[in-house]
Structures are given as structure tokens and as C-alpha cells.
PDB file of C-alpha atoms and ligand atoms in Angstrom:
ATOM      1  CA  MET I   1      10.872  13.176   6.501  1.00 62.00           C
ATOM      2  CA  ALA I   2      12.413  11.963   3.304  1.00 89.00           C
ATOM      3  CA  ARG I   3      12.549   8.707   1.475  1.00 94.00           C
ATOM      4  CA  GLU I   4      13.571   5.869   3.701  1.00 96.00           C
ATOM      5  CA  VAL I   5      14.595   2.314   3.028  1.00 97.00           C
ATOM      6  CA  VAL I   6      11.865   0.016   4.317  1.00 98.00           C
ATOM      7  CA  ALA I   7      12.818  -3.411   2.956  1.00 97.00           C
ATOM      8  CA  ALA I   8      15.008  -5.301   0.540  1.00 98.00           C
ATOM      9  CA  LEU I   9      13.281  -6.027  -2.773  1.00 98.00           C
ATOM     10  CA  ASP I  10      14.135  -9.728  -2.617  1.00 97.00           C
ATOM     11  CA  GLU I  11      12.234 -10.046   0.679  1.00 96.00           C
ATOM     12  CA  LEU I  12       8.963  -9.467  -1.182  1.00 98.00           C
ATOM     13  CA  ALA I  13       7.837 -11.760  -3.981  1.00 98.00           C
ATOM     14  CA  VAL I  14       5.776 -10.469  -6.887  1.00 97.00           C
ATOM     15  CA  GLY I  15       2.109 -10.560  -5.845  1.00 97.00           C
ATOM     16  CA  ASP I  16       2.887 -10.478  -2.132  1.00 98.00           C
ATOM     17  CA  THR I  17       2.276  -7.906   0.583  1.00 98.00           C
ATOM     18  CA  VAL I  18       4.096  -7.039   3.778  1.00 98.00           C
ATOM     19  CA  GLN I  19       3.514  -4.560   6.573  1.00 98.00           C
ATOM     20  CA  VAL I  20       6.239  -2.114   7.549  1.00 98.00           C
ATOM     21  CA  GLU I  21       6.058   0.309  10.461  1.00 96.00           C
ATOM     22  CA  LEU I  22       6.968   3.889   9.677  1.00 96.00           C
ATOM     23  CA  ALA I  23       5.267   6.864  11.326  1.00 95.00           C
ATOM     24  CA  GLU I  24       2.132   4.963  10.340  1.00 96.00           C
ATOM     25  CA  PRO I  25       1.630   1.331   9.316  1.00 97.00           C
ATOM     26  CA  ILE I  26       2.296   0.863   5.616  1.00 98.00           C
ATOM     27  CA  CYS I  27       1.422  -2.069   3.388  1.00 98.00           C
ATOM     28  CA  LEU I  28       3.921  -2.731   0.619  1.00 98.00           C
ATOM     29  CA  VAL I  29       2.582  -4.511  -2.446  1.00 98.00           C
ATOM     30  CA  ARG I  30       4.907  -5.831  -5.120  1.00 98.00           C
ATOM     31  CA  LEU I  31       3.116  -5.749  -8.462  1.00 98.00           C
ATOM     32  CA  GLY I  32       6.053  -6.455 -10.748  1.00 96.00           C
ATOM     33  CA  GLU I  33       9.803  -6.871 -11.054  1.00 95.00           C
ATOM     34  CA  ALA I  34      10.553  -3.309  -9.922  1.00 95.00           C
ATOM     35  CA  ASP I  35       7.008  -2.115  -9.220  1.00 98.00           C
ATOM     36  CA  VAL I  36       6.208  -1.801  -5.519  1.00 98.00           C
ATOM     37  CA  ARG I  37       3.333   0.257  -4.096  1.00 98.00           C
ATOM     38  CA  ALA I  38       2.912   1.707  -0.622  1.00 98.00           C
ATOM     39  CA  ILE I  39      -0.571   2.078   0.849  1.00 98.00           C
ATOM     40  CA  HIS I  40      -1.703   2.955   4.374  1.00 98.00           C
ATOM     41  CA  ASP I  41      -2.213  -0.387   6.092  1.00 98.00           C
ATOM     42  CA  VAL I  42      -5.594   0.358   7.647  1.00 98.00           C
ATOM     43  CA  CYS I  43      -8.779  -0.281   5.703  1.00 98.00           C
ATOM     44  CA  SER I  44     -11.074   2.742   5.582  1.00 97.00           C
ATOM     45  CA  HIS I  45     -14.106   0.489   6.094  1.00 97.00           C
ATOM     46  CA  GLN I  46     -13.598  -1.066   9.532  1.00 97.00           C
ATOM     47  CA  GLY I  47      -9.884  -0.760  10.110  1.00 97.00           C
ATOM     48  CA  GLN I  48      -8.617  -4.183   9.181  1.00 98.00           C
ATOM     49  CA  PRO I  49      -4.952  -4.469   8.100  1.00 98.00           C
ATOM     50  CA  LEU I  50      -4.794  -4.342   4.332  1.00 98.00           C
ATOM     51  CA  HIS I  51      -1.594  -6.398   4.087  1.00 98.00           C
ATOM     52  CA  GLU I  52      -3.733  -9.435   4.971  1.00 98.00           C
ATOM     53  CA  GLY I  53      -5.701  -8.916   1.766  1.00 98.00           C
ATOM     54  CA  ALA I  54      -5.253 -10.322  -1.721  1.00 98.00           C
ATOM     55  CA  VAL I  55      -3.560  -8.696  -4.708  1.00 98.00           C
ATOM     56  CA  GLU I  56      -5.692  -8.788  -7.846  1.00 97.00           C
ATOM     57  CA  ASP I  57      -4.326  -7.017 -10.912  1.00 93.00           C
ATOM     58  CA  ASP I  58      -3.471  -3.481  -9.734  1.00 96.00           C
ATOM     59  CA  THR I  59      -5.779  -3.620  -6.731  1.00 98.00           C
ATOM     60  CA  LEU I  60      -5.662  -4.847  -3.152  1.00 98.00           C
ATOM     61  CA  VAL I  61      -8.767  -6.578  -1.780  1.00 98.00           C
ATOM     62  CA  CYS I  62      -9.362  -6.305   1.968  1.00 98.00           C
ATOM     63  CA  ALA I  63      -9.597  -9.710   3.630  1.00 98.00           C
ATOM     64  CA  ALA I  64     -12.450  -8.646   5.899  1.00 98.00           C
ATOM     65  CA  HIS I  65     -15.298  -7.534   3.623  1.00 97.00           C
ATOM     66  CA  ALA I  66     -13.667  -7.399   0.184  1.00 97.00           C
ATOM     67  CA  ALA I  67     -13.395  -3.647  -0.297  1.00 98.00           C
ATOM     68  CA  ARG I  68     -11.044  -3.234  -3.259  1.00 98.00           C
ATOM     69  CA  PHE I  69      -8.481  -0.431  -3.512  1.00 98.00           C
ATOM     70  CA  ASP I  70      -6.721   0.845  -6.613  1.00 98.00           C
ATOM     71  CA  LEU I  71      -3.020   0.825  -5.746  1.00 98.00           C
ATOM     72  CA  SER I  72      -2.285   3.916  -7.862  1.00 97.00           C
ATOM     73  CA  THR I  73      -5.053   6.177  -6.585  1.00 98.00           C
ATOM     74  CA  GLY I  74      -6.069   4.618  -3.266  1.00 98.00           C
ATOM     75  CA  GLU I  75      -9.700   4.877  -4.385  1.00 98.00           C
ATOM     76  CA  SER I  76     -12.116   2.088  -3.673  1.00 97.00           C
ATOM     77  CA  VAL I  77     -13.330   0.188  -6.700  1.00 97.00           C
ATOM     78  CA  GLY I  78     -16.657  -1.630  -6.785  1.00 92.00           C
ATOM     79  CA  ILE I  79     -18.708  -2.816  -3.828  1.00 93.00           C
ATOM     80  CA  PRO I  80     -18.517  -2.063  -0.945  1.00 94.00           C
ATOM     81  CA  GLU I  81     -17.712   1.522  -1.860  1.00 96.00           C
ATOM     82  CA  VAL I  82     -15.621   2.996   0.951  1.00 97.00           C
ATOM     83  CA  ALA I  83     -13.357   5.998   1.468  1.00 98.00           C
ATOM     84  CA  ALA I  84     -10.009   6.154  -0.302  1.00 98.00           C
ATOM     85  CA  VAL I  85      -6.836   5.133   1.536  1.00 98.00           C
ATOM     86  CA  PRO I  86      -3.572   7.132   1.374  1.00 98.00           C
ATOM     87  CA  VAL I  87      -0.954   5.934  -1.086  1.00 98.00           C
ATOM     88  CA  TYR I  88       2.650   7.128  -1.022  1.00 98.00           C
ATOM     89  CA  ARG I  89       5.593   7.413  -3.371  1.00 98.00           C
ATOM     90  CA  CYS I  90       7.470   4.132  -3.423  1.00 98.00           C
ATOM     91  CA  VAL I  91      10.558   3.436  -5.519  1.00 98.00           C
ATOM     92  CA  VAL I  92      13.056   0.638  -5.954  1.00 98.00           C
ATOM     93  CA  GLU I  93      16.746   1.521  -6.052  1.00 97.00           C
ATOM     94  CA  ASN I  94      19.739  -0.786  -5.856  1.00 96.00           C
ATOM     95  CA  GLY I  95      17.604  -3.684  -4.661  1.00 97.00           C
ATOM     96  CA  GLU I  96      15.999  -1.675  -1.893  1.00 98.00           C
ATOM     97  CA  ILE I  97      12.418  -0.439  -1.460  1.00 98.00           C
ATOM     98  CA  LEU I  98      12.103   3.197  -0.408  1.00 98.00           C
ATOM     99  CA  VAL I  99       8.969   4.995   0.763  1.00 98.00           C
ATOM    100  CA  ASP I 100       8.424   8.725   1.248  1.00 98.00           C
ATOM    101  CA  LEU I 101       5.541   9.539   3.590  1.00 97.00           C
ATOM    102  CA  ASP I 102       5.943  13.219   2.674  1.00 97.00           C
ATOM    103  CA  ASP I 103       5.042  12.402  -0.911  1.00 97.00           C
ATOM    104  CA  GLN I 104       1.440  11.243  -0.729  1.00 97.00           C
ATOM    105  CA  LEU I 105      -0.001  10.502  -4.164  1.00 98.00           C
ATOM    106  CA  ASN I 106      -3.619  11.267  -3.285  1.00 98.00           C
ATOM    107  CA  SER I 107      -5.560  13.396  -0.808  1.00 97.00           C
ATOM    108  CA  ALA I 108      -7.064  10.570   1.261  1.00 97.00           C
ATOM    109  CA  GLU I 109      -7.052  10.838   5.041  1.00 94.00           C
ATOM    110  CA  PRO I 110      -5.662   7.898   7.027  1.00 89.00           C
ATOM    111  CA  ALA I 111      -8.374   5.840   8.750  1.00 82.00           C
TER     112      ALA I 111
HETATM  113  S1  LIG R   1     -12.560  -3.724   7.031  1.00 83.31           S
HETATM  114 FE1  LIG R   1     -11.828  -3.757   4.989  1.00 83.31          FE
HETATM  115  S2  LIG R   1     -13.594  -4.171   3.843  1.00 83.31           S
HETATM  116 FE2  LIG R   1     -14.320  -4.098   5.870  1.00 83.31          FE
END
């Protein structure tokens, strides 16, 4: 699998999240003008969809029990401390968001 277009950049406002279905559910998070992150959309705590969470700085906070994930490393930050979540290469080109599930940026296992 290679990079694939998953959404148009203008469909996702800065600070927002959206779920896209690839071979696994992915949560896109737009942190800045051309800064979009792709994280597995299943919380490693009890499996809630992460796209329902809140973006705070460079982290995503799960809506269920407030586990917080670093969007660069997928590691949990603070309490509750839970397992890391996979994060994937995500780029913006020509107004489109592309994700490559073959280019995982950490070694976390999907929940
Ligand atoms: S399911 Fe995400 S913090 Fe509990």
C-alpha cells in the first residue's frame, strides 16, 4: 500500500478531527495550516473512537476517560497512562491529505 488521498484539506478546519476508513479506522487531526496528523482511531484504553476527542496543543484527548496521546509519537501523556496508539505518515499536497499506512511512525500495536 502506498500513500493514498483520504480527504481534501479544506474539509478539515484547524483544530478539528475526522475519521476516515482505510484498512483500519484512522483519525485525522489538523494542527495547523498544512499540518495534519494521522492516528489509529481506536483508543488503547477501552476502544473508544479517538476522533470524538478534543485537540489540545499537539495532543488528542480521548472523550471517554481523558487519556491523552502525543500526535507525533502516539505515546500516552499523563494520567491515565495507557498503551501507545499507532501514528502514520500524513502529508498535505495540492490541497489534499494523504496517508501512508505502510509508513508507521512508531512501533505501537493497533488496539
Ligand atoms: S477509552 Fe479512551 S481513555 Fe478510556
